[in-house]
XYZ file of C-alpha atoms in Angstrom:
459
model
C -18.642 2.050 24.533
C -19.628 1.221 21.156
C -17.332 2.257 18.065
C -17.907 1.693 14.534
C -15.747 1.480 11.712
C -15.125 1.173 8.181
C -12.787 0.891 5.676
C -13.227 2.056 1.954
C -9.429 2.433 0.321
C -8.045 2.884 -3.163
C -4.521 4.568 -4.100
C -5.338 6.103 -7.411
C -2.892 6.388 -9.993
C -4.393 8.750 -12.707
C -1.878 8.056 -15.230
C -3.397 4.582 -15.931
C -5.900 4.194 -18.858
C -7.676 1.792 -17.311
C -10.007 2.674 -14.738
C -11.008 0.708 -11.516
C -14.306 -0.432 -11.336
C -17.144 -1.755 -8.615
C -15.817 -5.359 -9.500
C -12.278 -4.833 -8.377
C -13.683 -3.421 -5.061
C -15.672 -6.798 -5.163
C -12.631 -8.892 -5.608
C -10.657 -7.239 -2.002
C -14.151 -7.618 0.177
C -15.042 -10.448 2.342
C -17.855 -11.236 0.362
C -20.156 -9.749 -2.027
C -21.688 -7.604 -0.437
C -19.018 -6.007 1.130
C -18.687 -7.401 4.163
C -21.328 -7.898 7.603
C -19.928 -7.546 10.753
C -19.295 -10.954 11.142
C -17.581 -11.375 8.067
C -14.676 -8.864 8.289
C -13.983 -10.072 11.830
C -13.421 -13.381 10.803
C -11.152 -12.377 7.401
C -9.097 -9.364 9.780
C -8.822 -10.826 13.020
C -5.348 -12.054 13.814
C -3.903 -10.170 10.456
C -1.506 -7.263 10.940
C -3.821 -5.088 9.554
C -5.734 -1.675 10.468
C -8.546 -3.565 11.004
C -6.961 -6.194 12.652
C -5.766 -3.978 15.467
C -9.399 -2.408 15.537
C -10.440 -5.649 16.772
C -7.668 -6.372 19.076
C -7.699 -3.239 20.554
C -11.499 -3.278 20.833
C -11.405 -6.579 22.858
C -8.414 -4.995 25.305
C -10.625 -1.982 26.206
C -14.222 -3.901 25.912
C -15.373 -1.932 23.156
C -18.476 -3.260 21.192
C -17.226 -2.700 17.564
C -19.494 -2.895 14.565
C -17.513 -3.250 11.115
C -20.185 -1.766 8.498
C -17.886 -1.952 5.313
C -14.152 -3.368 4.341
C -12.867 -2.768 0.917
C -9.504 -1.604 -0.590
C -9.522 -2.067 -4.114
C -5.487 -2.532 -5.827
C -3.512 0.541 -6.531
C -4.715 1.234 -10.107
C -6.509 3.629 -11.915
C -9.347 6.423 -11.557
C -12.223 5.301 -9.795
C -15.353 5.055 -12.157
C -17.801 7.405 -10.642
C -20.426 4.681 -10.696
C -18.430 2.211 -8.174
C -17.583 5.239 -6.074
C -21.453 6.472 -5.229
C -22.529 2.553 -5.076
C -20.171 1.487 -2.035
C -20.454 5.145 -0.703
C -24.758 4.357 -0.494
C -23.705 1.132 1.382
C -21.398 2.899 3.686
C -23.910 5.627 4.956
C -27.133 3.282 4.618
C -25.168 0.779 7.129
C -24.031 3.923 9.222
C -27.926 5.359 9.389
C -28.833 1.470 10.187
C -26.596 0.854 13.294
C -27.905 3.358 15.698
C -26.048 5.638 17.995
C -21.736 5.107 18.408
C -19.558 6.603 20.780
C -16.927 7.097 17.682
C -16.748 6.258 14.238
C -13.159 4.416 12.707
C -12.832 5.185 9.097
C -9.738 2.677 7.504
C -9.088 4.759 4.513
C -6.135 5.595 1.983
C -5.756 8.941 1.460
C -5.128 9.269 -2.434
C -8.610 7.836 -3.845
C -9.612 9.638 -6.828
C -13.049 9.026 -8.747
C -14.425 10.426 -11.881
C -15.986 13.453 -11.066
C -13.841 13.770 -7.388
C -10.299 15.048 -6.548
C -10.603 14.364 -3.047
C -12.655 11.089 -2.474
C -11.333 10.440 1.428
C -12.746 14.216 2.152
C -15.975 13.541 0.622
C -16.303 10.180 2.230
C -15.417 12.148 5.606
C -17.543 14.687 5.440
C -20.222 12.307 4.603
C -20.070 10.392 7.499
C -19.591 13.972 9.924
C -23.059 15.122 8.330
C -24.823 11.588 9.773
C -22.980 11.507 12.899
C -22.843 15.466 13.809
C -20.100 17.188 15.227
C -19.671 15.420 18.893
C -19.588 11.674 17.730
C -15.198 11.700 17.340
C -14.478 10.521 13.490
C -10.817 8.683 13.954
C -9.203 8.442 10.347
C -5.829 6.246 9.677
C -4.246 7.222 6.417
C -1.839 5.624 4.459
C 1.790 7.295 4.698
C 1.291 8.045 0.891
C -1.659 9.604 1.708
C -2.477 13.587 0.128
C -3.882 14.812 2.399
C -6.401 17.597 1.924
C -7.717 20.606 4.471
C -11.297 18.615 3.467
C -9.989 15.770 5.114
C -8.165 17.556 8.145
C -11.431 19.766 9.077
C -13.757 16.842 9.088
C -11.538 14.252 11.542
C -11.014 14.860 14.757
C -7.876 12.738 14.742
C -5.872 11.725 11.854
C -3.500 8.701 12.365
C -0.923 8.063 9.506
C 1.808 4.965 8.924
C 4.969 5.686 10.114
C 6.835 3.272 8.781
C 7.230 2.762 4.838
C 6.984 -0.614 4.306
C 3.702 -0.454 5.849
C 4.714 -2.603 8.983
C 3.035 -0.897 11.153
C -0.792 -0.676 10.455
C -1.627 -2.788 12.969
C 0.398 -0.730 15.626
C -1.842 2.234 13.804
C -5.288 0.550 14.209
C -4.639 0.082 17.751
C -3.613 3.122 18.262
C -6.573 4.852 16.665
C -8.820 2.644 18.847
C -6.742 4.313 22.314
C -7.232 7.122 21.182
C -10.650 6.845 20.191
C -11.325 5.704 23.389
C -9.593 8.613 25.240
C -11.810 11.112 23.677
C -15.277 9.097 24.710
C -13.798 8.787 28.148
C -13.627 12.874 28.215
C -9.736 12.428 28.706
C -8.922 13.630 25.647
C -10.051 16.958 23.633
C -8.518 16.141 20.251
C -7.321 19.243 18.340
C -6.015 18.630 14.988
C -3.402 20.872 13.233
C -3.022 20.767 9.587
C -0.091 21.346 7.028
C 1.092 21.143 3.240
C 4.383 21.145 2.263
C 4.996 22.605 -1.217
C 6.982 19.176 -2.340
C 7.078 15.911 -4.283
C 8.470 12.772 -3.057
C 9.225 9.303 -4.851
C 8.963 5.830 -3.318
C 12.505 5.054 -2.986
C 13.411 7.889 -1.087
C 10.283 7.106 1.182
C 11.848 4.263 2.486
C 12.307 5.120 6.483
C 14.989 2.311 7.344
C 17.391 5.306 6.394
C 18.147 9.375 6.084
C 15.982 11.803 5.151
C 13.061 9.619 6.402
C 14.490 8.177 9.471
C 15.382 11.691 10.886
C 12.152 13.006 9.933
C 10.577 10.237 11.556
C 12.542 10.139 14.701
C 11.502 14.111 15.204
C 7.823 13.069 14.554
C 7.868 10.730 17.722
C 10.109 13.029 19.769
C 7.488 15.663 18.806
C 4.289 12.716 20.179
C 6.358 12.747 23.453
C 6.072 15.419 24.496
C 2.910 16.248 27.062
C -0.555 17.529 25.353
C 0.716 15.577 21.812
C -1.836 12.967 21.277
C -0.430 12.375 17.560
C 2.008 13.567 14.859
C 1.680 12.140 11.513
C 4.201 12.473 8.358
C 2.598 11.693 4.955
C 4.692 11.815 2.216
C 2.041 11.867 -0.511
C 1.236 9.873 -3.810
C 3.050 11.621 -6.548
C 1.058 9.779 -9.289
C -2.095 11.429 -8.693
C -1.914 14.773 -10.417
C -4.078 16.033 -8.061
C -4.439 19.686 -7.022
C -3.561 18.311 -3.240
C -0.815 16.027 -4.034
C 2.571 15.800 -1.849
C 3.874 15.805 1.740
C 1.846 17.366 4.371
C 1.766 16.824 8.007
C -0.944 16.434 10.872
C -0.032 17.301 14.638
C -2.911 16.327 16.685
C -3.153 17.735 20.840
C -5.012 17.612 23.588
C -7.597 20.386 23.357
C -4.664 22.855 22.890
C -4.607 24.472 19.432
C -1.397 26.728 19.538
C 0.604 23.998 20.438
C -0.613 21.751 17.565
C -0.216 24.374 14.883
C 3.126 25.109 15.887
C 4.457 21.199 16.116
C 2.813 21.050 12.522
C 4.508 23.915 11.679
C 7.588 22.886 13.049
C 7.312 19.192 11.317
C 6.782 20.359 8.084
C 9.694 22.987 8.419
C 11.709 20.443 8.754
C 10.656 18.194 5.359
C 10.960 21.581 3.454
C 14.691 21.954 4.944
C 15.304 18.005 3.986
C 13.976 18.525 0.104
C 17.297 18.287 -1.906
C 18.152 14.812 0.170
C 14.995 13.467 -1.786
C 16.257 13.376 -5.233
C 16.627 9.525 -6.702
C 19.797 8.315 -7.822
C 18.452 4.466 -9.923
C 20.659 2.887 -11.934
C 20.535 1.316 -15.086
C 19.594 -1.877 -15.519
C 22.597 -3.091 -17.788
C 24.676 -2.101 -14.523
C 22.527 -4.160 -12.402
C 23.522 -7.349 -14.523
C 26.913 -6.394 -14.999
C 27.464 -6.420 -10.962
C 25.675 -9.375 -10.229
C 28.306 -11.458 -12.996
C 30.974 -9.505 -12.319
C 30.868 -9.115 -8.376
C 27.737 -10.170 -6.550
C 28.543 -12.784 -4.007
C 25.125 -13.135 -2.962
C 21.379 -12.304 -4.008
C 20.900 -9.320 -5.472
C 16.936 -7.741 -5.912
C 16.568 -5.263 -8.522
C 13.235 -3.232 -7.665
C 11.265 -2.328 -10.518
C 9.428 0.417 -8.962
C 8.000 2.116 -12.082
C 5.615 -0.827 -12.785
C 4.983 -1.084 -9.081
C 1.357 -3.168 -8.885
C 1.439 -1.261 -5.859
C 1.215 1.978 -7.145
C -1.155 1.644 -9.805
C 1.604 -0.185 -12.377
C 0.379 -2.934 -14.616
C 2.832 -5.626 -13.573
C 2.969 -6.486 -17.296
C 6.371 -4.525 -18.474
C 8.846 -6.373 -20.265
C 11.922 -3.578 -20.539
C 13.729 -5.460 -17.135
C 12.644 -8.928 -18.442
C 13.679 -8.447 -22.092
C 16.929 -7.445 -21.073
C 17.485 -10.631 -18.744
C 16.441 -12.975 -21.478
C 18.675 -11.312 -24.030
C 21.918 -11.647 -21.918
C 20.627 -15.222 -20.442
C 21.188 -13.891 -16.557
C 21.923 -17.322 -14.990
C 20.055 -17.861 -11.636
C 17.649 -14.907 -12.374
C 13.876 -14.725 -11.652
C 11.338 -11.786 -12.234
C 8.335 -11.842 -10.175
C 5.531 -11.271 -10.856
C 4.325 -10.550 -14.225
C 0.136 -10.292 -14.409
C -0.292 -11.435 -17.645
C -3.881 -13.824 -17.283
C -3.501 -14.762 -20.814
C -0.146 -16.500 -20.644
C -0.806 -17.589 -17.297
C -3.519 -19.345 -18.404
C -1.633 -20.527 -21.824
C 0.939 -22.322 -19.951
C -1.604 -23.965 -17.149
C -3.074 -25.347 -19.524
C -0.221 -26.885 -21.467
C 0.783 -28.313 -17.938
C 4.532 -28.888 -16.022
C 6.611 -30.011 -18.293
C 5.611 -28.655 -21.397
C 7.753 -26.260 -23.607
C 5.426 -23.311 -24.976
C 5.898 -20.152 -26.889
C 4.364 -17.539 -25.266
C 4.352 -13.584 -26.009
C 4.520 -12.888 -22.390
C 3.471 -8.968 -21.115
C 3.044 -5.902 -22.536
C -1.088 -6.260 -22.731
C -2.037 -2.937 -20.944
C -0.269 0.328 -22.343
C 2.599 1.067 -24.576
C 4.584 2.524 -21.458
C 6.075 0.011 -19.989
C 7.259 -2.254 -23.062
C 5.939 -4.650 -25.810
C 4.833 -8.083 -25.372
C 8.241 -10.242 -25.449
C 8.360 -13.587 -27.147
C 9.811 -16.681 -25.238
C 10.194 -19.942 -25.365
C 10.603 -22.192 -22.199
C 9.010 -24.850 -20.325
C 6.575 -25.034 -17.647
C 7.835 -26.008 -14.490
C 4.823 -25.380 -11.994
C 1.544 -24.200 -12.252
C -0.265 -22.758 -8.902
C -3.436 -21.664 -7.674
C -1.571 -18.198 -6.392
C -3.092 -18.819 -2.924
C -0.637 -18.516 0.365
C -0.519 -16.771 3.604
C 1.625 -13.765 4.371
C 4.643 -14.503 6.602
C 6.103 -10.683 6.432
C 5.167 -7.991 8.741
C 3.345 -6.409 6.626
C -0.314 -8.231 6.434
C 0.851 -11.432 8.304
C -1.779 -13.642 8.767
C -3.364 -12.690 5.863
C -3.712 -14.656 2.258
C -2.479 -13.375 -0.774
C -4.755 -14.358 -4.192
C -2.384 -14.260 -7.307
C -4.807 -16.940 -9.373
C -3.675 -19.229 -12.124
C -0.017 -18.594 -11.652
C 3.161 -20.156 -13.169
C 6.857 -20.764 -13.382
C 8.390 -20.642 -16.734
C 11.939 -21.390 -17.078
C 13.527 -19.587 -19.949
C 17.364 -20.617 -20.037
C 18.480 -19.053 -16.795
C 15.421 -16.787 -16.303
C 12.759 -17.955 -14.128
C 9.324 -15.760 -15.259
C 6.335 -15.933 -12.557
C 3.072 -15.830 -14.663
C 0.085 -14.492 -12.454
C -3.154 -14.151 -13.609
C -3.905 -11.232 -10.840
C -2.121 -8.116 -10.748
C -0.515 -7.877 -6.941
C 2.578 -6.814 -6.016
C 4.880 -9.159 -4.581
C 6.453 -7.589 -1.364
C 6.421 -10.980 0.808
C 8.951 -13.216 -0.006
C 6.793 -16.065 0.386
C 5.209 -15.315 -2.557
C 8.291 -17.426 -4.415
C 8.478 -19.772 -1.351
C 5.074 -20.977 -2.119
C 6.019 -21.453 -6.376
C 9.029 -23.912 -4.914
C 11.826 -20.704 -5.434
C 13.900 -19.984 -2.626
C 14.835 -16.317 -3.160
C 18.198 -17.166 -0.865
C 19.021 -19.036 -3.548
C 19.001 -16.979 -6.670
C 21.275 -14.058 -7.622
C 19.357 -11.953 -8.982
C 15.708 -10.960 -7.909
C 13.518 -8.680 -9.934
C 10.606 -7.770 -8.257
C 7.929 -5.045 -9.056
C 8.013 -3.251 -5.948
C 9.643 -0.463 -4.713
C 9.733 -0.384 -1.537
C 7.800 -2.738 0.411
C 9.737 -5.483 -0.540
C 12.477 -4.417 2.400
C 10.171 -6.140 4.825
C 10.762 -9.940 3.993
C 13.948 -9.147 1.448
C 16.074 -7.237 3.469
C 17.697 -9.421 5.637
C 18.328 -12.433 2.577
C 19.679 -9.882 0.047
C 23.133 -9.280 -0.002
């Protein structure tokens, strides 16, 4: 068999100003053109990645797969409508190009929104179902924080979603799509996919599904895949920062030719979220607490997840209300990681280790997430940003910060990144010469996906 695939991904948040253009697609592609074949083999092979376990998985069966297209832009805001329609041109000009397939692998997101488009993943979807017709199988992973639309569900044949939130998984999910994929050219399989909204909301820390309501939800998802004719139950809890019409949980039972069965099991799935709804409300706490436990009680690290300037959901990494706050009370042994700030990254490169500067350090991008903060300290390292993933999330692959810098003000240590990324893998700090065993207090803009390398140092 032959299989192509693709990925195109964004997770839009569409309360940031600033919108996300064709160049920031540019910046997370192989190359500039967005990738040949050859190129996104080489850059995903041997990464825990979707695509990664395409290519595995294509090997272990000896599938011929063609990459056409590998993209996924950071979390940030509306797509411009231009970028969208350019890399959408390339996607079904490389599809028409590379003849006949026995299935199609589309590596999307599932909350991409463009200028003029609610529901990007459906239209991208449905664009490739009108070139390929209705018998070549269209396999679609999602993100877990996918929304999920009936646009999307009524052009796949088979939609695979995370399970697991961190994102450890999506290499487990890109082979998995490519099993599946294979069932259904083999005639084994006759997918049937059911499709379901739940009426409900979700935020990231209660997404996390290491622990209740997740893990129960998640544990009747896979007793739910066990059982004969299932070929595939998917949870998604949605993107709640994209006021979209489609936003929230929804869930996606997929069977084996036998459509009552899946429409119950979706049914049945999503009953269960709905019944689960009042264990989703956050309890945070303040950050003044936060610093009173770690020098009042703490006898070990403690990581203080800043989750609503999350890089990783479309936050600008450049708030200062967590930092200011750590400076004022001179938190001894703390670091926050990592502000994107380019122009104070740069400042301090360029002033070298060793040098004391004065710096007004984040706060460039809105007026949400608080003013630029004035500091003085000295420069302790400067770094290209570059390192390799060591977390099970993306192993394998390497992280781009840029120009990026330690600056040591009293007992606050402030990582300056030119790049806006979020900083779930602890090596991040490893590779700046900070061992995060060794602090007390971590504050990291993440808020969730920092579990996977930070769970088993923090106390």
């Amino acid at each position: 068999y032959r299989f192509v695939s693709a990925q195109f991904g964004h997770e839009t948040n569409t309360f940031v100003a600033a919108p996300t253009r064709l160049d920031d697609f540019r910046l997370a592609a192989p190359d500039e053109q967005f990738g040949s074949p050859a190129s996104i083999v080489a850059a995903r092979r041997g990464t825990r990645t979707i695509h990664g376990g395409f290519i595995d998985a294509a090997a272990t069966h000896g599938v011929s797969l063609t990459p056409l297209l590998a993209t996924f832009a950071q979390p940030g805001g509306v797509v411009e409508a231009a970028a969208y329609r350019h890399i959408m041109a390339l996607l079904l000009d490389r599809l028409r190009g590379s003849g006949a397939c026995a299935a199609v692998l589309l590596d999307l997101h599932g909350a991409m929104v463009a200028d003029d488009l609610e529901d990007a993943e459906g239209d991208v979807i449905a664009a490739v179902r009108a070139l390929v017709g209705a018998d070549t199988p269209i396999i679609v992973t999602l993100d877990s924080h996918a929304n999920v639309t009936g646009a999307m569900a009524e052009a796949a044949d088979v939609i695979v979603g995370f399970d697991e939130y961190p994102h450890i998984d999506m290499y487990e999910r890109g082979v998995e799509a490519v099993d599946i994929a294979v069932a259904i050219a083999a005639g084994e399989v006759v997918p049937t996919l059911a499709f379901q909204q739940v009426p409900l909301l979700t935020m990231p820390p209660m997404q996390y599904t290491k622990r209740d309501p997740m893990l129960s939800l998640l544990r009747r998802a896979w007793d739910i895949e066990a059982e004969p004719g299932v070929v595939n139950a998917t949870l998604s809890v949605g993107f709640p920062y994209a006021d979209i019409r489609d936003a929230g949980v929804s869930v996606s039972v997929t069977t084996d030719g036998d459509a009552p069965l899946a429409a119950g099991k979706a049914r049945e799935l999503a009953q269960a979220f709905w019944d689960a709804r009042d264990e989703f409300d956050v309890n945070l706490t303040p950050v003044s607490d936060v610093i009173d436990h770690v020098q009042q009680h703490a006898t070990g690290l403690v990581v203080l997840a800043d989750g609503s300037d999350n890089p990783g959901g479309g936050g600008p990494a450049d708030g200062t209300v967590i930092l200011r706050e750590l400076v004022a009370r001179d938190v001894q042994g703390a670091t926050v990681a990592a502000i994107a700030d380019p122009q104070s990254a740069r400042a301090a490169a360029s002033a070298g280790v060793g040098a004391t500067v004065t710096l007004d350090v984040g706060g460039k991008t809105d007026d949400r997430h608080g003013a630029p903060l004035r500091v003085t300290g000295y420069v302790r390292l400067v770094s290209d940003g570059r390192f390799e993933m060591q977390g099970p999330m993306g192993r394998g692959s390497v992280e781009n910060y840029g120009v990026t810098v330690v600056l040591v003000v009293g007992g606050v240590e402030i990582v300056l990144t030119e790049r806006r990324r979020q900083p779930y893998d602890a090596e991040l700090l490893r590779s700046v010469g900070i061992e995060p065993s060794r602090r007390r207090l971590i504050a990291l803009k993440s808020a969730v996906h920092f579990r996977q390398t930070y769970h088993d140092i923090a106390h």
